[in-house]
Amino acid sequence: MKAVTPLTISCEFFPPKTVEGVQQLCTSAISLEAIVPHFFSVTFGAAGATREGTLQMVKLLQAKTSTMIVPHIACLGLARLDLAAIIEEYRALGVKRLVVLRGDVPKDGQVLGDFQFASELVAFIREVSGDHFHIDVAAYPEIHPQAQSATDDVLNLARKYEAGANSAITQYFFNPDAYFHYLDECAKFNIFMPITPGIMPITQFNRLVRFSDNCGAEIPRWIRKRIEQYADDHNSIQAFGFEVVYKLCERLLAGGAPGLHFYTLNKAEQALKLLSALQRYHLVKSKPVPNKVVLMKK
Ligand code: FAD
């Protein structure tokens, strides 16, 4: 019998600003536990803007779910001492995995803090906490907007890998070829860690355009044109968006992606729907956990 490797399925949340938002996040996380995710991650505001929010959400999700909770941590604007304190706080909470980032440069371009790049924070975490944490870093199949060249960006991932990263999660994209080409480039630079594609469900088109413009993710022309044609027909946008992202996930998994990381925007519905549809092709029911399924790579 052919051996199967479990896929790493993870879901990302952001710390909400309102009580209702917190309630919605908890409800979403609890529903998403049905798919037995490998972990839930919680984003971190650059320059510590949501440091407290991230910490509170990590504690809340640890209390409300049985899934591993993985905080993001971003170095921009923070001093070594502050970062060391955050890392220690997480260690004390039993956190075993972190998503380690630089953070976005503020609009005024002012960059303070002790570290300029995520690779430096990865090295710092290894320095202060050894191998305690599994470290994920960000990767960009469509190239980070500030990278000097495509090769420089892969070299940056190599720096993060050499500094001690264990795996990477990509910025979202809609063109699977960008991901597979990126994996080939990474292999040329001896980066041999799992690189999990980040998946952004298509729901609210205007919001997606705004995000994509900021982070450099490309929305292919044919997708934009089709969605523009639907105008305010929300149901058609949802149905089309689902089909596009479902086919993307299918190609990624069929091509050997080690898992999927869902940018949930604190909503469970799309990730649940996608995973349930993908189950026909890629899931094997897990015996020990009744009523739950575990994704397995064929
Ligand atoms: P880095 O790896 O430091 O790279 C940043 C840029 O600098 C790249 O262009 C790189 O090529 C270049 N670079 C790196 N090192 C050098 C060097 N030595 N010399 C010259 N150029 C260099 N942001 C948040 O604020 N909070 C979050 O919680 C968050 N979560 C994220 C999760 C994922 C999975 C992803 C993909 C992104 C996330 N982001 C988050 C966004 C991220 O912070 C931004 O994309 C940011 O602009 C870059 O972060 P990084 O960690 O990739 O930076």
Short mmCIF file of C-alpha atoms and ligand atoms in Angstrom, two decimals:
data_model
loop_
_atom_site.label_atom_id
_atom_site.label_comp_id
_atom_site.label_asym_id
_atom_site.label_seq_id
_atom_site.Cartn_x
_atom_site.Cartn_y
_atom_site.Cartn_z
CA MET A 1 0.00 0.00 0.00
CA LYS A 2 1.27 3.46 -0.90
CA ALA A 3 2.25 5.59 2.12
CA VAL A 4 0.23 8.75 2.65
CA THR A 5 1.58 11.99 4.09
CA PRO A 6 -0.89 14.23 5.93
CA LEU A 7 -1.38 17.57 4.26
CA THR A 8 -0.81 20.67 6.38
CA ILE A 9 -4.10 22.51 6.42
CA SER A 10 -4.08 25.80 8.32
CA CYS A 11 -6.36 28.78 8.71
CA GLU A 12 -5.38 32.37 9.36
CA PHE A 13 -7.34 34.88 11.46
CA PHE A 14 -6.78 38.51 12.35
CA PRO A 15 -7.47 40.05 15.79
CA PRO A 16 -10.89 41.75 15.51
CA LYS A 17 -11.50 45.24 16.82
CA THR A 18 -15.03 44.67 18.18
CA VAL A 19 -16.75 42.29 20.58
CA GLU A 20 -18.95 41.04 17.72
CA GLY A 21 -15.83 40.43 15.66
CA VAL A 22 -14.31 38.35 18.44
CA GLN A 23 -17.52 36.35 18.69
CA GLN A 24 -17.49 35.73 14.95
CA LEU A 25 -13.86 34.64 15.02
CA CYS A 26 -14.58 32.11 17.78
CA THR A 27 -17.60 30.75 15.94
CA SER A 28 -15.54 30.42 12.73
CA ALA A 29 -12.64 28.72 14.52
CA ILE A 30 -14.97 26.24 16.20
CA SER A 31 -16.63 25.37 12.84
CA LEU A 32 -13.24 25.03 11.17
CA GLU A 33 -12.16 22.45 13.71
CA ALA A 34 -14.36 20.00 11.80
CA ILE A 35 -11.63 19.77 9.16
CA VAL A 36 -8.94 19.00 11.77
CA PRO A 37 -6.63 21.83 10.74
CA HIS A 38 -2.97 21.49 11.55
CA PHE A 39 -3.04 24.95 13.11
CA PHE A 40 -4.84 28.28 13.36
CA SER A 41 -2.62 31.31 12.96
CA VAL A 42 -3.26 34.84 14.26
CA THR A 43 -1.80 37.87 12.48
CA PHE A 44 0.27 40.59 14.11
CA GLY A 45 0.07 44.34 13.39
CA ALA A 46 3.30 45.87 12.18
CA ALA A 47 5.17 47.85 14.83
CA GLY A 48 3.27 45.93 17.48
CA ALA A 49 -0.06 47.62 16.57
CA THR A 50 -2.02 44.49 17.50
CA ARG A 51 0.54 42.97 19.86
CA GLU A 52 -2.02 42.89 22.67
CA GLY A 53 -4.82 41.89 20.26
CA THR A 54 -2.78 38.99 18.91
CA LEU A 55 -1.88 37.81 22.40
CA GLN A 56 -5.52 37.97 23.56
CA MET A 57 -6.72 36.04 20.48
CA VAL A 58 -4.03 33.41 20.98
CA LYS A 59 -5.19 32.90 24.58
CA LEU A 60 -8.86 32.86 23.59
CA LEU A 61 -8.39 30.37 20.77
CA GLN A 62 -6.25 28.17 23.00
CA ALA A 63 -9.13 28.12 25.49
CA LYS A 64 -11.95 27.62 22.96
CA THR A 65 -10.40 25.13 20.54
CA SER A 66 -8.16 22.09 20.64
CA THR A 67 -6.19 23.16 17.56
CA MET A 68 -2.58 24.36 17.77
CA ILE A 69 -2.51 28.18 17.82
CA VAL A 70 0.31 29.86 15.93
CA PRO A 71 0.92 33.58 16.46
CA HIS A 72 2.49 35.74 13.76
CA ILE A 73 5.25 38.06 14.89
CA ALA A 74 6.65 40.95 12.82
CA CYS A 75 9.88 42.78 13.64
CA LEU A 76 9.45 46.16 11.98
CA GLY A 77 9.46 49.02 14.50
CA LEU A 78 10.23 46.84 17.50
CA ALA A 79 13.35 46.67 19.65
CA ARG A 80 15.14 43.41 20.47
CA LEU A 81 13.93 43.66 24.07
CA ASP A 82 10.28 43.97 23.03
CA LEU A 83 10.59 41.08 20.62
CA ALA A 84 12.32 38.95 23.26
CA ALA A 85 9.46 39.71 25.67
CA ILE A 86 6.83 38.70 23.08
CA ILE A 87 8.69 35.47 22.26
CA GLU A 88 8.93 34.64 25.97
CA GLU A 89 5.21 35.37 26.48
CA TYR A 90 4.37 32.90 23.73
CA ARG A 91 6.74 30.29 25.04
CA ALA A 92 5.11 30.59 28.48
CA LEU A 93 1.70 30.03 26.86
CA GLY A 94 2.88 26.76 25.37
CA VAL A 95 3.15 28.10 21.82
CA LYS A 96 5.34 25.82 19.72
CA ARG A 97 5.13 27.39 16.28
CA LEU A 98 5.41 30.98 14.97
CA VAL A 99 4.91 32.72 11.63
CA VAL A 100 7.86 35.12 11.52
CA LEU A 101 7.69 38.25 9.36
CA ARG A 102 9.10 41.66 8.75
CA GLY A 103 5.76 43.48 8.52
CA ASP A 104 4.77 46.17 6.04
CA VAL A 105 6.66 49.43 5.87
CA PRO A 106 4.36 52.24 7.08
CA LYS A 107 3.10 54.73 4.48
CA ASP A 108 5.41 57.51 5.78
CA GLY A 109 8.34 55.16 5.09
CA GLN A 110 9.68 55.52 8.66
CA VAL A 111 11.30 52.25 9.69
CA LEU A 112 12.51 52.08 13.25
CA GLY A 113 13.31 49.04 15.38
CA ASP A 114 16.33 46.80 15.66
CA PHE A 115 15.71 44.53 12.68
CA GLN A 116 15.15 45.40 9.04
CA PHE A 117 14.30 42.00 7.62
CA ALA A 118 12.48 38.83 8.66
CA SER A 119 15.66 36.75 8.28
CA GLU A 120 17.17 38.75 11.16
CA LEU A 121 14.17 38.01 13.36
CA VAL A 122 14.36 34.30 12.51
CA ALA A 123 18.04 34.31 13.55
CA PHE A 124 17.16 36.22 16.74
CA ILE A 125 14.43 33.72 17.69
CA ARG A 126 16.88 30.86 17.19
CA GLU A 127 19.41 32.77 19.33
CA VAL A 128 17.04 33.35 22.26
CA SER A 129 14.94 30.19 22.12
CA GLY A 130 16.96 27.57 20.26
CA ASP A 131 14.80 24.97 18.57
CA HIS A 132 11.76 25.52 20.76
CA PHE A 133 9.64 26.97 17.95
CA HIS A 134 8.81 25.61 14.52
CA ILE A 135 9.28 28.72 12.37
CA ASP A 136 7.22 29.54 9.29
CA VAL A 137 8.20 32.44 7.07
CA ALA A 138 6.54 34.23 4.16
CA ALA A 139 7.26 33.35 0.52
CA TYR A 140 6.20 35.13 -2.67
CA PRO A 141 5.61 33.11 -5.85
CA GLU A 142 4.66 36.36 -7.64
CA ILE A 143 7.63 38.19 -6.08
CA HIS A 144 7.48 40.59 -3.13
CA PRO A 145 6.77 44.14 -4.38
CA GLN A 146 9.95 45.54 -2.80
CA ALA A 147 12.31 42.81 -4.02
CA GLN A 148 15.01 44.06 -6.36
CA SER A 149 14.54 41.07 -8.65
CA ALA A 150 12.86 37.68 -8.74
CA THR A 151 16.17 36.02 -7.91
CA ASP A 152 16.82 38.41 -5.01
CA ASP A 153 13.47 37.43 -3.56
CA VAL A 154 14.31 33.71 -3.72
CA LEU A 155 17.69 34.52 -2.19
CA ASN A 156 15.81 36.21 0.63
CA LEU A 157 13.84 33.02 1.26
CA ALA A 158 17.18 31.19 1.26
CA ARG A 159 18.44 33.62 3.94
CA LYS A 160 15.37 32.91 6.08
CA TYR A 161 15.86 29.16 5.56
CA GLU A 162 19.53 29.38 6.52
CA ALA A 163 18.66 31.50 9.56
CA GLY A 164 16.50 28.62 10.83
CA ALA A 165 13.05 28.67 9.20
CA ASN A 166 11.40 25.24 9.01
CA SER A 167 8.71 25.96 6.43
CA ALA A 168 7.11 28.76 4.45
CA ILE A 169 3.61 29.97 3.62
CA THR A 170 3.07 31.91 0.42
CA GLN A 171 1.30 35.13 -0.31
CA TYR A 172 -1.91 34.26 -2.13
CA PHE A 173 -1.95 33.95 -5.93
CA PHE A 174 -4.37 32.72 -8.55
CA ASN A 175 -1.90 31.34 -11.06
CA PRO A 176 -0.65 27.87 -10.04
CA ASP A 177 2.23 28.09 -12.55
CA ALA A 178 3.72 30.93 -10.48
CA TYR A 179 3.85 28.57 -7.48
CA PHE A 180 5.37 25.61 -9.33
CA HIS A 181 7.94 27.82 -11.04
CA TYR A 182 8.82 29.33 -7.65
CA LEU A 183 9.36 25.83 -6.18
CA ASP A 184 11.76 25.03 -9.03
CA GLU A 185 13.66 28.26 -8.36
CA CYS A 186 13.83 27.47 -4.62
CA ALA A 187 15.25 24.03 -5.37
CA LYS A 188 18.01 25.68 -7.46
CA PHE A 189 19.04 27.59 -4.33
CA ASN A 190 18.87 24.46 -2.14
CA ILE A 191 15.80 25.57 -0.23
CA PHE A 192 14.30 22.27 0.79
CA MET A 193 11.51 23.10 3.20
CA PRO A 194 7.77 22.73 2.71
CA ILE A 195 6.28 25.80 1.00
CA THR A 196 2.54 25.82 1.57
CA PRO A 197 0.39 27.89 -0.78
CA GLY A 198 -1.70 30.63 0.81
CA ILE A 199 -5.28 30.51 -0.47
CA MET A 200 -7.52 33.57 -0.62
CA PRO A 201 -11.17 32.72 -1.27
CA ILE A 202 -12.83 35.14 -3.69
CA THR A 203 -15.84 36.67 -1.99
CA GLN A 204 -15.84 40.46 -1.93
CA PHE A 205 -14.21 41.56 -5.14
CA ASN A 206 -13.51 45.21 -4.19
CA ARG A 207 -11.78 44.13 -1.02
CA LEU A 208 -9.74 41.56 -2.93
CA VAL A 209 -8.61 44.21 -5.44
CA ARG A 210 -7.55 46.49 -2.56
CA PHE A 211 -5.58 43.72 -0.83
CA SER A 212 -4.00 42.58 -4.06
CA ASP A 213 -2.87 46.08 -5.02
CA ASN A 214 -1.19 46.43 -1.62
CA CYS A 215 0.56 43.08 -1.48
CA GLY A 216 1.48 42.65 -5.15
CA ALA A 217 -0.73 39.60 -5.77
CA GLU A 218 -1.95 39.49 -9.36
CA ILE A 219 -5.60 39.02 -10.18
CA PRO A 220 -5.53 37.64 -13.73
CA ARG A 221 -7.34 39.76 -16.31
CA TRP A 222 -9.80 37.00 -17.18
CA ILE A 223 -10.89 36.78 -13.53
CA ARG A 224 -11.29 40.57 -13.22
CA LYS A 225 -13.25 40.74 -16.48
CA ARG A 226 -15.60 37.91 -15.54
CA ILE A 227 -16.28 39.40 -12.11
CA GLU A 228 -16.79 42.91 -13.53
CA GLN A 229 -19.42 41.42 -15.80
CA TYR A 230 -21.36 40.14 -12.76
CA ALA A 231 -21.53 43.71 -11.36
CA ASP A 232 -23.70 43.50 -8.20
CA ASP A 233 -24.76 39.91 -8.74
CA HIS A 234 -23.24 38.69 -5.50
CA ASN A 235 -24.35 35.06 -5.94
CA SER A 236 -22.71 34.75 -9.35
CA ILE A 237 -19.48 36.27 -8.00
CA GLN A 238 -19.51 33.77 -5.13
CA ALA A 239 -20.14 30.83 -7.45
CA PHE A 240 -17.48 31.91 -9.96
CA GLY A 241 -14.99 32.72 -7.17
CA PHE A 242 -15.54 29.32 -5.64
CA GLU A 243 -14.95 27.53 -8.95
CA VAL A 244 -11.72 29.48 -9.61
CA VAL A 245 -10.24 28.85 -6.16
CA TYR A 246 -11.40 25.24 -6.06
CA LYS A 247 -9.64 24.51 -9.36
CA LEU A 248 -6.55 26.31 -8.11
CA CYS A 249 -6.44 24.18 -4.93
CA GLU A 250 -7.02 21.05 -6.96
CA ARG A 251 -4.07 21.81 -9.25
CA LEU A 252 -1.84 22.72 -6.34
CA LEU A 253 -2.58 19.52 -4.45
CA ALA A 254 -2.35 17.37 -7.57
CA GLY A 255 1.04 19.00 -8.28
CA GLY A 256 2.37 18.07 -4.85
CA ALA A 257 1.71 21.13 -2.63
CA PRO A 258 2.32 20.10 1.00
CA GLY A 259 -0.97 21.59 2.17
CA LEU A 260 -3.11 24.73 2.01
CA HIS A 261 -3.13 27.81 4.23
CA PHE A 262 -6.47 29.65 4.13
CA TYR A 263 -6.69 33.41 4.55
CA THR A 264 -10.10 33.14 6.17
CA LEU A 265 -10.71 36.85 6.95
CA ASN A 266 -12.24 35.37 10.11
CA LYS A 267 -14.98 33.55 8.20
CA ALA A 268 -15.25 29.78 8.03
CA GLU A 269 -17.71 29.25 5.19
CA GLN A 270 -15.43 29.44 2.15
CA ALA A 271 -12.61 27.31 3.58
CA LEU A 272 -15.11 24.70 4.74
CA LYS A 273 -16.84 24.63 1.37
CA LEU A 274 -13.56 24.35 -0.52
CA LEU A 275 -12.19 21.59 1.67
CA SER A 276 -15.40 19.68 1.57
CA ALA A 277 -15.40 19.85 -2.26
CA LEU A 278 -11.72 18.86 -2.38
CA GLN A 279 -12.45 15.89 -0.17
CA ARG A 280 -13.75 13.92 -3.14
CA TYR A 281 -10.29 14.00 -4.63
CA HIS A 282 -7.78 14.38 -1.87
CA LEU A 283 -9.13 13.38 1.48
CA VAL A 284 -8.90 10.14 3.34
CA LYS A 285 -11.13 9.78 6.36
CA SER A 286 -9.21 9.63 9.59
CA LYS A 287 -10.16 6.66 11.73
CA PRO A 288 -9.24 7.88 15.22
CA VAL A 289 -11.24 11.12 15.09
CA PRO A 290 -14.97 10.43 14.64
CA ASN A 291 -16.93 12.96 12.56
CA LYS A 292 -13.74 14.63 11.48
CA VAL A 293 -11.64 14.22 8.37
CA VAL A 294 -7.93 14.55 7.84
CA LEU A 295 -6.52 15.60 4.49
CA MET A 296 -3.97 13.18 3.15
CA LYS A 297 -1.63 13.53 0.23
CA LYS A 298 -2.08 10.62 -2.20
P1 FAD B 1 11.29 39.97 4.40
O1 FAD B 1 11.50 38.52 4.21
O2 FAD B 1 12.19 40.71 5.32
O3 FAD B 1 11.36 40.64 2.95
C1 FAD B 1 10.91 41.98 2.75
C2 FAD B 1 11.50 42.56 1.48
O4 FAD B 1 12.87 42.85 1.68
C3 FAD B 1 11.47 41.61 0.28
O5 FAD B 1 11.26 42.40 -0.86
C4 FAD B 1 12.84 41.00 0.26
O6 FAD B 1 13.20 40.54 -1.02
C5 FAD B 1 13.69 42.18 0.74
N1 FAD B 1 14.89 41.79 1.48
C6 FAD B 1 14.98 40.93 2.50
N2 FAD B 1 16.24 40.85 2.97
C7 FAD B 1 16.97 41.72 2.24
C8 FAD B 1 18.32 42.14 2.26
N3 FAD B 1 19.20 41.64 3.13
N4 FAD B 1 18.71 43.07 1.36
C9 FAD B 1 17.84 43.60 0.48
N5 FAD B 1 16.53 43.25 0.42
C10 FAD B 1 16.11 42.33 1.29
N6 FAD B 1 2.28 41.38 7.87
C11 FAD B 1 2.03 41.81 9.14
O7 FAD B 1 2.27 42.99 9.44
N7 FAD B 1 1.48 40.96 10.07
C12 FAD B 1 1.21 39.66 9.80
O8 FAD B 1 0.73 38.93 10.68
C13 FAD B 1 1.48 39.17 8.48
N8 FAD B 1 1.26 37.86 8.16
C14 FAD B 1 1.64 37.40 6.92
C15 FAD B 1 1.51 36.03 6.63
C16 FAD B 1 1.90 35.53 5.41
C17 FAD B 1 1.77 34.05 5.15
C18 FAD B 1 2.41 36.41 4.41
C19 FAD B 1 2.81 35.87 3.06
C20 FAD B 1 2.54 37.78 4.68
C21 FAD B 1 2.18 38.29 5.93
N9 FAD B 1 2.33 39.63 6.26
C22 FAD B 1 2.03 40.08 7.53
C23 FAD B 1 2.81 40.59 5.26
C24 FAD B 1 4.34 40.80 5.33
O9 FAD B 1 4.70 41.38 6.56
C25 FAD B 1 4.70 41.72 4.17
O10 FAD B 1 4.56 41.04 2.95
C26 FAD B 1 6.06 42.39 4.29
O11 FAD B 1 6.12 43.45 3.33
C27 FAD B 1 7.24 41.48 4.04
O12 FAD B 1 7.40 40.61 5.07
P2 FAD B 1 8.48 39.40 4.98
O13 FAD B 1 8.46 38.72 6.26
O14 FAD B 1 8.27 38.64 3.74
O15 FAD B 1 9.82 40.30 4.86
#
